[in-house]
Amino acid sequence: MLNKPRILVVEDESAIADTIVYVLANDGFAPEWCATAEAAIAAFGRQRPDLAILDVGLPDLNGFQLFKSLQALPGGGEVPMLFLTARSDEIDRVVGLELGADDYVGKPFSPRELLARVRAILRRSGRNPSSSAPVLPFELDEEKHRIRYYGNVLELSRYEYGILRLLLQKPGRVFTREELLAQVWDDASDSFDRTVDAHIKTLRAKLKAVAPDVDPIRTLRGTGYALQDGLPPRPGS
Ligand code: CA
């Protein structure tokens, strides 16, 4: 049997930590709980985990400072990290993602949702050899600036193409509106967050015309967008 993926859980509220540790252990992971940033840095230094779940509100350092400290440790940059944030706090989500976190889960969260995110991140980072790579219904032809979706060539505007191409590069990863603006638009300073929303809307309509029952773009309210991983290889399947 393969080694269980090690998950570092940094959360100061023991009731929440107990739930996380329980569902992870139940699902075949090896969780290690730390209640403070200091303990987490020590544990991380002893043995690098396969993934770290960081609460933003910790008693000593905040989760963002902890993220930076862990990333500075040997090999720390290779460990995927996910933030737990208060659901109401959009700023925290954006800051976390812009620091380079892999995802976030808003509190209160369902254990099922957290497990799904953990599995998706591990699959993406190639650390979970037992699960196969996601089958995506998209085919990107960079030379021709063309994207096929379920075999159909999409008629995309320049920015729709740019957005979809970027999302396709890391299925499941959340891109903030600011990142999309900076990476897809020539002059991001002339554009606004709602420009991104408007292009996502027209892009979605074109995707829906091909596969009405599939919504491949996930919206993170107030934050940004991601391509769903685990899309059906055929519409309706
Ligand atoms: Ca907390």
CSV table of N, CA, C and O in Angstrom, one decimal, residues 177 181 191-200 225:
chain,number,residue,atom,x,y,z
A,177,ARG,N,-9.7,38.1,-10.1
A,177,ARG,CA,-9.9,39.0,-11.2
A,177,ARG,C,-8.7,39.8,-11.5
A,177,ARG,O,-8.4,40.1,-12.7
A,181,LEU,N,-6.9,40.1,-15.1
A,181,LEU,CA,-6.7,41.4,-15.8
A,181,LEU,C,-5.2,41.6,-16.1
A,181,LEU,O,-4.9,41.9,-17.2
A,191,SER,N,-8.8,48.8,-17.4
A,191,SER,CA,-9.9,47.8,-17.2
A,191,SER,C,-10.3,47.7,-15.8
A,191,SER,O,-9.6,48.1,-14.9
A,192,PHE,N,-11.5,47.1,-15.6
A,192,PHE,CA,-12.0,46.9,-14.3
A,192,PHE,C,-12.4,45.5,-14.0
A,192,PHE,O,-12.6,44.7,-15.0
A,193,ASP,N,-12.6,45.2,-12.8
A,193,ASP,CA,-13.0,43.9,-12.4
A,193,ASP,C,-14.3,43.4,-13.2
A,193,ASP,O,-14.4,42.3,-13.6
A,194,ARG,N,-15.2,44.3,-13.4
A,194,ARG,CA,-16.4,43.9,-14.1
A,194,ARG,C,-16.2,43.6,-15.5
A,194,ARG,O,-17.0,42.9,-16.2
A,195,THR,N,-15.1,44.1,-16.1
A,195,THR,CA,-14.7,43.7,-17.5
A,195,THR,C,-14.5,42.2,-17.5
A,195,THR,O,-14.9,41.5,-18.5
A,196,VAL,N,-13.8,41.7,-16.5
A,196,VAL,CA,-13.6,40.3,-16.4
A,196,VAL,C,-14.9,39.5,-16.4
A,196,VAL,O,-15.1,38.6,-17.1
A,197,ASP,N,-15.8,40.0,-15.5
A,197,ASP,CA,-17.1,39.4,-15.3
A,197,ASP,C,-17.8,39.3,-16.6
A,197,ASP,O,-18.5,38.3,-16.9
A,198,ALA,N,-17.8,40.4,-17.3
A,198,ALA,CA,-18.5,40.5,-18.6
A,198,ALA,C,-18.0,39.5,-19.6
A,198,ALA,O,-18.8,38.8,-20.3
A,199,HIS,N,-16.7,39.3,-19.7
A,199,HIS,CA,-16.1,38.4,-20.6
A,199,HIS,C,-16.4,36.9,-20.2
A,199,HIS,O,-16.6,36.1,-21.0
A,200,ILE,N,-16.4,36.7,-18.9
A,200,ILE,CA,-16.7,35.4,-18.4
A,200,ILE,C,-18.1,35.0,-18.8
A,200,ILE,O,-18.5,33.9,-19.2
A,225,TYR,N,-12.2,33.2,-10.5
A,225,TYR,CA,-12.8,32.1,-11.2
A,225,TYR,C,-11.8,31.0,-11.3
A,225,TYR,O,-10.5,31.2,-11.2
